[in-house]
PDB file of C-alpha atoms in Angstrom:
ATOM      1  CA  LYS D   1      15.587   1.459   5.063  1.00  0.00           C
ATOM      2  CA  GLN D   2      12.327   2.346   6.789  1.00  0.00           C
ATOM      3  CA  GLU D   3      10.766  -0.446   8.851  1.00  0.00           C
ATOM      4  CA  VAL D   4       7.308  -0.162  10.421  1.00  0.00           C
ATOM      5  CA  THR D   5       6.249  -2.428  13.268  1.00  0.00           C
ATOM      6  CA  GLN D   6       2.846  -2.743  14.915  1.00  0.00           C
ATOM      7  CA  ILE D   7       2.146  -4.143  18.334  1.00  0.00           C
ATOM      8  CA  PRO D   8       0.165  -6.131  19.271  1.00  0.00           C
ATOM      9  CA  ALA D   9      -0.381  -8.330  16.226  1.00  0.00           C
ATOM     10  CA  ALA D  10      -3.828  -9.269  17.516  1.00  0.00           C
ATOM     11  CA  LEU D  11      -6.090  -7.948  20.229  1.00  0.00           C
ATOM     12  CA  SER D  12      -9.439  -9.097  21.585  1.00  0.00           C
ATOM     13  CA  VAL D  13     -11.441  -6.833  23.881  1.00  0.00           C
ATOM     14  CA  PRO D  14     -14.993  -6.715  25.255  1.00  0.00           C
ATOM     15  CA  GLU D  15     -17.341  -4.113  23.864  1.00  0.00           C
ATOM     16  CA  GLY D  16     -17.077  -0.711  25.515  1.00  0.00           C
ATOM     17  CA  GLU D  17     -13.402  -0.944  26.387  1.00  0.00           C
ATOM     18  CA  ASN D  18     -10.912   1.763  25.431  1.00  0.00           C
ATOM     19  CA  LEU D  19      -7.834   0.480  23.639  1.00  0.00           C
ATOM     20  CA  VAL D  20      -4.487   1.562  22.225  1.00  0.00           C
ATOM     21  CA  LEU D  21      -2.739   0.269  19.130  1.00  0.00           C
ATOM     22  CA  ASN D  22       0.957   0.933  18.706  1.00  0.00           C
ATOM     23  CA  CYS D  23       3.089   1.669  15.682  1.00  0.00           C
ATOM     24  CA  SER D  24       6.839   2.256  15.565  1.00  0.00           C
ATOM     25  CA  PHE D  25       9.104   3.233  12.705  1.00  0.00           C
ATOM     26  CA  THR D  26      12.876   3.252  12.383  1.00  0.00           C
ATOM     27  CA  ASP D  27      13.518   6.413  10.350  1.00  0.00           C
ATOM     28  CA  SER D  28      12.101   9.600  11.850  1.00  0.00           C
ATOM     29  CA  ALA D  29      12.433  11.521   8.553  1.00  0.00           C
ATOM     30  CA  ILE D  30       8.800  11.071   7.569  1.00  0.00           C
ATOM     31  CA  TYR D  31       6.312  13.469   6.016  1.00  0.00           C
ATOM     32  CA  ASN D  32       3.080  12.014   7.281  1.00  0.00           C
ATOM     33  CA  LEU D  33       1.671   9.008   9.058  1.00  0.00           C
ATOM     34  CA  GLN D  34      -1.649   7.459   8.132  1.00  0.00           C
ATOM     35  CA  TRP D  35      -3.809   4.966   9.959  1.00  0.00           C
ATOM     36  CA  PHE D  36      -6.027   2.679   7.885  1.00  0.00           C
ATOM     37  CA  ARG D  37      -8.714   0.148   8.556  1.00  0.00           C
ATOM     38  CA  GLN D  38      -8.951  -3.023   6.478  1.00  0.00           C
ATOM     39  CA  ASP D  39     -11.896  -5.396   6.646  1.00  0.00           C
ATOM     40  CA  PRO D  40     -11.294  -9.023   5.553  1.00  0.00           C
ATOM     41  CA  GLY D  41     -10.750  -9.252   1.799  1.00  0.00           C
ATOM     42  CA  LYS D  42     -11.445  -5.561   1.352  1.00  0.00           C
ATOM     43  CA  GLY D  43      -9.610  -2.361   0.546  1.00  0.00           C
ATOM     44  CA  LEU D  44      -8.007   0.194   2.822  1.00  0.00           C
ATOM     45  CA  THR D  45     -10.077   2.913   4.454  1.00  0.00           C
ATOM     46  CA  SER D  46      -8.133   5.940   5.629  1.00  0.00           C
ATOM     47  CA  LEU D  47      -8.926   6.777   9.244  1.00  0.00           C
ATOM     48  CA  LEU D  48      -6.523   9.548  10.177  1.00  0.00           C
ATOM     49  CA  LEU D  49      -3.593  11.388   8.660  1.00  0.00           C
ATOM     50  CA  ILE D  50      -1.061  13.088  10.922  1.00  0.00           C
ATOM     51  CA  GLN D  51       1.282  15.499   9.224  1.00  0.00           C
ATOM     52  CA  SER D  52       4.877  15.544  10.452  1.00  0.00           C
ATOM     53  CA  SER D  53       4.380  18.934  12.123  1.00  0.00           C
ATOM     54  CA  GLN D  54       1.373  17.701  14.108  1.00  0.00           C
ATOM     55  CA  ARG D  55       1.276  15.791  17.380  1.00  0.00           C
ATOM     56  CA  GLU D  56      -2.209  14.325  17.129  1.00  0.00           C
ATOM     57  CA  GLN D  57      -5.418  14.071  15.155  1.00  0.00           C
ATOM     58  CA  THR D  58      -8.920  13.180  16.256  1.00  0.00           C
ATOM     59  CA  SER D  59     -11.927  11.843  14.411  1.00  0.00           C
ATOM     60  CA  GLY D  60     -14.931  10.783  16.446  1.00  0.00           C
ATOM     61  CA  ARG D  61     -13.879   8.009  18.819  1.00  0.00           C
ATOM     62  CA  LEU D  62     -10.423   7.793  17.267  1.00  0.00           C
ATOM     63  CA  ASN D  63      -7.359   9.713  18.362  1.00  0.00           C
ATOM     64  CA  ALA D  64      -3.940   9.248  16.816  1.00  0.00           C
ATOM     65  CA  SER D  65      -0.715  10.667  18.195  1.00  0.00           C
ATOM     66  CA  LEU D  66       2.693  11.040  16.626  1.00  0.00           C
ATOM     67  CA  ASP D  67       6.098  11.349  18.260  1.00  0.00           C
ATOM     68  CA  LYS D  68       8.541  11.641  15.390  1.00  0.00           C
ATOM     69  CA  SER D  69      11.658  11.857  17.523  1.00  0.00           C
ATOM     70  CA  SER D  70      10.988   8.503  19.175  1.00  0.00           C
ATOM     71  CA  GLY D  71       9.535   6.949  16.009  1.00  0.00           C
ATOM     72  CA  ARG D  72       6.157   6.123  17.527  1.00  0.00           C
ATOM     73  CA  SER D  73       2.482   6.573  16.877  1.00  0.00           C
ATOM     74  CA  THR D  74      -0.542   5.346  18.784  1.00  0.00           C
ATOM     75  CA  LEU D  75      -4.147   4.925  17.755  1.00  0.00           C
ATOM     76  CA  TYR D  76      -6.592   5.254  20.621  1.00  0.00           C
ATOM     77  CA  ILE D  77     -10.097   3.883  20.160  1.00  0.00           C
ATOM     78  CA  ALA D  78     -12.630   4.941  22.765  1.00  0.00           C
ATOM     79  CA  ALA D  79     -15.679   2.916  23.764  1.00  0.00           C
ATOM     80  CA  SER D  80     -15.004   0.117  21.295  1.00  0.00           C
ATOM     81  CA  GLN D  81     -17.882  -1.489  19.396  1.00  0.00           C
ATOM     82  CA  PRO D  82     -18.191  -4.817  17.554  1.00  0.00           C
ATOM     83  CA  GLY D  83     -18.227  -2.842  14.291  1.00  0.00           C
ATOM     84  CA  ASP D  84     -14.663  -1.720  15.041  1.00  0.00           C
ATOM     85  CA  SER D  85     -13.459  -5.278  14.454  1.00  0.00           C
ATOM     86  CA  ALA D  86     -10.970  -5.138  11.590  1.00  0.00           C
ATOM     87  CA  THR D  87      -7.257  -4.977  10.891  1.00  0.00           C
ATOM     88  CA  TYR D  88      -5.697  -1.604  11.617  1.00  0.00           C
ATOM     89  CA  LEU D  89      -2.693  -0.607   9.546  1.00  0.00           C
ATOM     90  CA  CYS D  90      -0.167   2.106  10.193  1.00  0.00           C
ATOM     91  CA  ALA D  91       1.771   3.556   7.255  1.00  0.00           C
ATOM     92  CA  VAL D  92       4.491   6.182   7.120  1.00  0.00           C
ATOM     93  CA  GLU D  93       4.977   8.418   4.154  1.00  0.00           C
ATOM     94  CA  GLY D  94       8.375   9.565   3.074  1.00  0.00           C
ATOM     95  CA  GLY D  95      10.772   9.971   0.234  1.00  0.00           C
ATOM     96  CA  ALA D  96      10.477  12.114  -2.824  1.00  0.00           C
ATOM     97  CA  THR D  97       7.352  10.392  -4.108  1.00  0.00           C
ATOM     98  CA  ASN D  98       5.382  10.153  -0.840  1.00  0.00           C
ATOM     99  CA  LYS D  99       5.113   6.389  -1.063  1.00  0.00           C
ATOM    100  CA  LEU D 100       3.681   4.610   1.969  1.00  0.00           C
ATOM    101  CA  ILE D 101       5.551   1.990   3.983  1.00  0.00           C
ATOM    102  CA  PHE D 102       3.110  -0.214   5.874  1.00  0.00           C
ATOM    103  CA  GLY D 103       3.256  -2.125   9.096  1.00  0.00           C
ATOM    104  CA  THR D 104       1.922  -5.657   9.408  1.00  0.00           C
ATOM    105  CA  GLY D 105      -1.226  -4.509  11.159  1.00  0.00           C
ATOM    106  CA  THR D 106      -3.134  -5.231  14.347  1.00  0.00           C
ATOM    107  CA  LEU D 107      -6.118  -7.544  14.074  1.00  0.00           C
ATOM    108  CA  LEU D 108      -8.770  -6.235  16.451  1.00  0.00           C
ATOM    109  CA  ALA D 109     -11.760  -8.244  17.616  1.00  0.00           C
ATOM    110  CA  VAL D 110     -14.365  -6.498  19.769  1.00  0.00           C
ATOM    111  CA  GLN D 111     -16.585  -9.017  21.519  1.00  0.00           C
ATOM    112  CA  PRO D 112     -20.252  -8.085  22.073  1.00  0.00           C
TER     113      PRO D 112
ATOM    114  CA  GLU H   1     -17.506  11.878  -1.988  1.00  0.00           C
ATOM    115  CA  PRO H   2     -14.991  11.146  -4.761  1.00  0.00           C
ATOM    116  CA  GLU H   3     -13.400   7.719  -4.656  1.00  0.00           C
ATOM    117  CA  VAL H   4     -10.821   5.598  -6.416  1.00  0.00           C
ATOM    118  CA  THR H   5     -12.340   2.769  -8.427  1.00  0.00           C
ATOM    119  CA  GLN H   6     -10.710  -0.410  -9.694  1.00  0.00           C
ATOM    120  CA  THR H   7     -11.732  -3.078 -12.191  1.00  0.00           C
ATOM    121  CA  PRO H   8     -12.059  -5.970 -12.221  1.00  0.00           C
ATOM    122  CA  SER H   9     -12.649  -6.860  -8.595  1.00  0.00           C
ATOM    123  CA  HIS H  10     -11.334 -10.367  -9.213  1.00  0.00           C
ATOM    124  CA  GLN H  11      -9.218 -11.681 -12.071  1.00  0.00           C
ATOM    125  CA  VAL H  12      -8.254 -15.301 -12.580  1.00  0.00           C
ATOM    126  CA  THR H  13      -5.558 -16.005 -15.122  1.00  0.00           C
ATOM    127  CA  GLN H  14      -3.223 -18.786 -16.138  1.00  0.00           C
ATOM    128  CA  MET H  15       0.495 -18.598 -15.550  1.00  0.00           C
ATOM    129  CA  GLY H  16       2.256 -16.880 -18.436  1.00  0.00           C
ATOM    130  CA  GLN H  17      -0.736 -14.814 -19.479  1.00  0.00           C
ATOM    131  CA  GLU H  18      -0.809 -11.024 -19.573  1.00  0.00           C
ATOM    132  CA  VAL H  19      -3.185  -9.147 -17.315  1.00  0.00           C
ATOM    133  CA  ILE H  20      -4.170  -5.495 -17.150  1.00  0.00           C
ATOM    134  CA  LEU H  21      -5.568  -4.071 -13.943  1.00  0.00           C
ATOM    135  CA  ARG H  22      -7.462  -0.840 -14.248  1.00  0.00           C
ATOM    136  CA  CYS H  23      -7.909   2.084 -11.908  1.00  0.00           C
ATOM    137  CA  VAL H  24      -9.703   5.401 -12.079  1.00  0.00           C
ATOM    138  CA  PRO H  25      -8.058   7.760  -9.564  1.00  0.00           C
ATOM    139  CA  ILE H  26      -9.772  10.774  -8.052  1.00  0.00           C
ATOM    140  CA  SER H  27     -10.027  13.337 -10.811  1.00  0.00           C
ATOM    141  CA  ASN H  28      -7.973  16.244  -9.468  1.00  0.00           C
ATOM    142  CA  HIS H  29      -5.213  14.113  -7.965  1.00  0.00           C
ATOM    143  CA  LEU H  30      -1.745  14.238  -9.458  1.00  0.00           C
ATOM    144  CA  TYR H  31       0.202  11.341  -7.960  1.00  0.00           C
ATOM    145  CA  PHE H  32      -0.799   7.737  -8.522  1.00  0.00           C
ATOM    146  CA  TYR H  33       0.425   4.513  -6.966  1.00  0.00           C
ATOM    147  CA  TRP H  34       0.141   0.778  -7.173  1.00  0.00           C
ATOM    148  CA  TYR H  35       0.581  -1.420  -4.114  1.00  0.00           C
ATOM    149  CA  ARG H  36       0.104  -5.117  -3.628  1.00  0.00           C
ATOM    150  CA  GLN H  37      -0.729  -7.344  -0.691  1.00  0.00           C
ATOM    151  CA  ILE H  38       0.039 -11.036  -0.806  1.00  0.00           C
ATOM    152  CA  LEU H  39      -2.381 -12.961   1.394  1.00  0.00           C
ATOM    153  CA  GLY H  40      -1.385 -12.634   5.031  1.00  0.00           C
ATOM    154  CA  GLN H  41       1.465 -10.229   4.326  1.00  0.00           C
ATOM    155  CA  LYS H  42       2.137  -6.493   4.437  1.00  0.00           C
ATOM    156  CA  VAL H  43       0.908  -4.035   1.861  1.00  0.00           C
ATOM    157  CA  GLU H  44       3.945  -3.354  -0.370  1.00  0.00           C
ATOM    158  CA  PHE H  45       4.702  -0.380  -2.578  1.00  0.00           C
ATOM    159  CA  LEU H  46       5.155  -1.188  -6.263  1.00  0.00           C
ATOM    160  CA  VAL H  47       5.357   2.054  -8.211  1.00  0.00           C
ATOM    161  CA  SER H  48       4.536   5.741  -8.159  1.00  0.00           C
ATOM    162  CA  PHE H  49       3.550   7.757 -11.212  1.00  0.00           C
ATOM    163  CA  TYR H  50       3.540  11.501 -11.758  1.00  0.00           C
ATOM    164  CA  ASN H  51       3.353  13.718 -14.803  1.00  0.00           C
ATOM    165  CA  ASN H  52       2.948  10.731 -17.099  1.00  0.00           C
ATOM    166  CA  GLU H  53       6.048   8.924 -15.991  1.00  0.00           C
ATOM    167  CA  ILE H  54       7.271   6.576 -13.294  1.00  0.00           C
ATOM    168  CA  SER H  55       8.746   8.556 -10.421  1.00  0.00           C
ATOM    169  CA  GLU H  56       9.789   5.625  -8.242  1.00  0.00           C
ATOM    170  CA  LYS H  57       9.569   1.854  -8.363  1.00  0.00           C
ATOM    171  CA  SER H  58      10.359  -0.904  -5.925  1.00  0.00           C
ATOM    172  CA  GLU H  59      12.504  -3.995  -6.407  1.00  0.00           C
ATOM    173  CA  ILE H  60       9.314  -5.962  -7.015  1.00  0.00           C
ATOM    174  CA  PHE H  61       8.464  -3.844 -10.061  1.00  0.00           C
ATOM    175  CA  ASP H  62      10.652  -5.638 -12.585  1.00  0.00           C
ATOM    176  CA  ASP H  63      10.476  -5.745 -16.374  1.00  0.00           C
ATOM    177  CA  GLN H  64       7.301  -7.834 -16.245  1.00  0.00           C
ATOM    178  CA  PHE H  65       5.391  -4.855 -14.865  1.00  0.00           C
ATOM    179  CA  SER H  66       4.416  -1.641 -16.596  1.00  0.00           C
ATOM    180  CA  VAL H  67       2.084   1.243 -15.864  1.00  0.00           C
ATOM    181  CA  GLU H  68       0.290   3.616 -18.136  1.00  0.00           C
ATOM    182  CA  ARG H  69      -2.122   6.496 -18.023  1.00  0.00           C
ATOM    183  CA  PRO H  70      -3.612   6.136 -21.485  1.00  0.00           C
ATOM    184  CA  ASP H  71      -6.115   8.970 -21.113  1.00  0.00           C
ATOM    185  CA  GLY H  72      -7.057  11.619 -18.590  1.00  0.00           C
ATOM    186  CA  SER H  73      -8.815   9.235 -16.225  1.00  0.00           C
ATOM    187  CA  ASN H  74      -7.520   5.646 -16.337  1.00  0.00           C
ATOM    188  CA  PHE H  75      -4.349   4.338 -14.722  1.00  0.00           C
ATOM    189  CA  THR H  76      -3.354   0.774 -15.579  1.00  0.00           C
ATOM    190  CA  LEU H  77      -0.958  -1.847 -14.273  1.00  0.00           C
ATOM    191  CA  LYS H  78       0.098  -4.504 -16.762  1.00  0.00           C
ATOM    192  CA  ILE H  79       1.804  -7.744 -15.844  1.00  0.00           C
ATOM    193  CA  ARG H  80       3.286  -9.144 -19.024  1.00  0.00           C
ATOM    194  CA  SER H  81       3.713 -12.821 -18.133  1.00  0.00           C
ATOM    195  CA  THR H  82       2.108 -13.722 -14.835  1.00  0.00           C
ATOM    196  CA  LYS H  83       3.732 -16.051 -12.317  1.00  0.00           C
ATOM    197  CA  LEU H  84       2.127 -17.941  -9.458  1.00  0.00           C
ATOM    198  CA  GLU H  85       3.765 -15.553  -6.987  1.00  0.00           C
ATOM    199  CA  ASP H  86       1.974 -12.596  -8.589  1.00  0.00           C
ATOM    200  CA  SER H  87      -1.234 -13.782  -6.914  1.00  0.00           C
ATOM    201  CA  ALA H  88      -2.190 -10.959  -4.574  1.00  0.00           C
ATOM    202  CA  MET H  89      -4.547  -8.050  -3.987  1.00  0.00           C
ATOM    203  CA  TYR H  90      -3.470  -5.070  -6.050  1.00  0.00           C
ATOM    204  CA  PHE H  91      -4.429  -1.636  -4.796  1.00  0.00           C
ATOM    205  CA  CYS H  92      -4.379   1.614  -6.685  1.00  0.00           C
ATOM    206  CA  ALA H  93      -4.067   4.870  -4.760  1.00  0.00           C
ATOM    207  CA  SER H  94      -3.993   8.538  -5.543  1.00  0.00           C
ATOM    208  CA  ILE H  95      -2.873  11.484  -3.505  1.00  0.00           C
ATOM    209  CA  GLY H  96      -4.369  14.890  -3.009  1.00  0.00           C
ATOM    210  CA  ARG H  97      -2.965  18.206  -1.957  1.00  0.00           C
ATOM    211  CA  ILE H  98      -2.416  17.381   1.722  1.00  0.00           C
ATOM    212  CA  TYR H  99      -0.810  14.080   0.762  1.00  0.00           C
ATOM    213  CA  GLU H 100      -3.523  11.839   2.146  1.00  0.00           C
ATOM    214  CA  GLN H 101      -3.568   8.686   0.066  1.00  0.00           C
ATOM    215  CA  TYR H 102      -6.922   7.355  -1.070  1.00  0.00           C
ATOM    216  CA  PHE H 103      -7.087   3.681  -1.941  1.00  0.00           C
ATOM    217  CA  GLY H 104      -9.324   1.803  -4.311  1.00  0.00           C
ATOM    218  CA  PRO H 105     -11.124  -1.395  -3.271  1.00  0.00           C
ATOM    219  CA  GLY H 106      -8.467  -3.571  -4.903  1.00  0.00           C
ATOM    220  CA  THR H 107      -8.287  -6.257  -7.564  1.00  0.00           C
ATOM    221  CA  ARG H 108      -7.747  -9.797  -6.386  1.00  0.00           C
ATOM    222  CA  LEU H 109      -5.454 -11.494  -8.904  1.00  0.00           C
ATOM    223  CA  THR H 110      -5.325 -15.277  -8.855  1.00  0.00           C
ATOM    224  CA  VAL H 111      -2.713 -16.952 -11.059  1.00  0.00           C
ATOM    225  CA  THR H 112      -3.251 -20.676 -11.615  1.00  0.00           C
TER     226      THR H 112
END
């Protein structure tokens, strides 16, 4: 059974700092991995999708990497801003119906 | 940009009552999903739906739950007799060709 873990559970950084969020999964037979952002009481905003054949994806200040063989993904946020404060969720997609299995998330606070 | 919409945004109901949560997926998507998130917990997969039938369901999705696509646009989740533990955010998602899942803003269900 696929298990997804995210470390750290919470992170507080000063504005401008670069940071890395970690995601690990137990079953390497995945199709894709998606990173989401969730603001308090809100829905899920897709940030990046990495297909299983890819090693990384970039969007603006965000860069996500995927190492399927070791069951790990990282989300790198450059030059963090207070507006980046949110919970970041990692989800792996697998199985015949492409359902997503989510991690517990990392709560990020960027201090001005 | 196309988006997934959900109604209502918040539903309060009494234990034992039936509720129907509604979703309008992105129009050219083919796979549809319901997930839920109990406050403070992980986002959990409930059910996937393709070609007008359930393609996979989780252990949570028992006989009290049903899904339907009554017309070409709506996708509904019905809970027949709500329990206190059904209180959660319910998210609808749909998937496009490259398997990126797009989530709606969610319906907060409160069972009293």
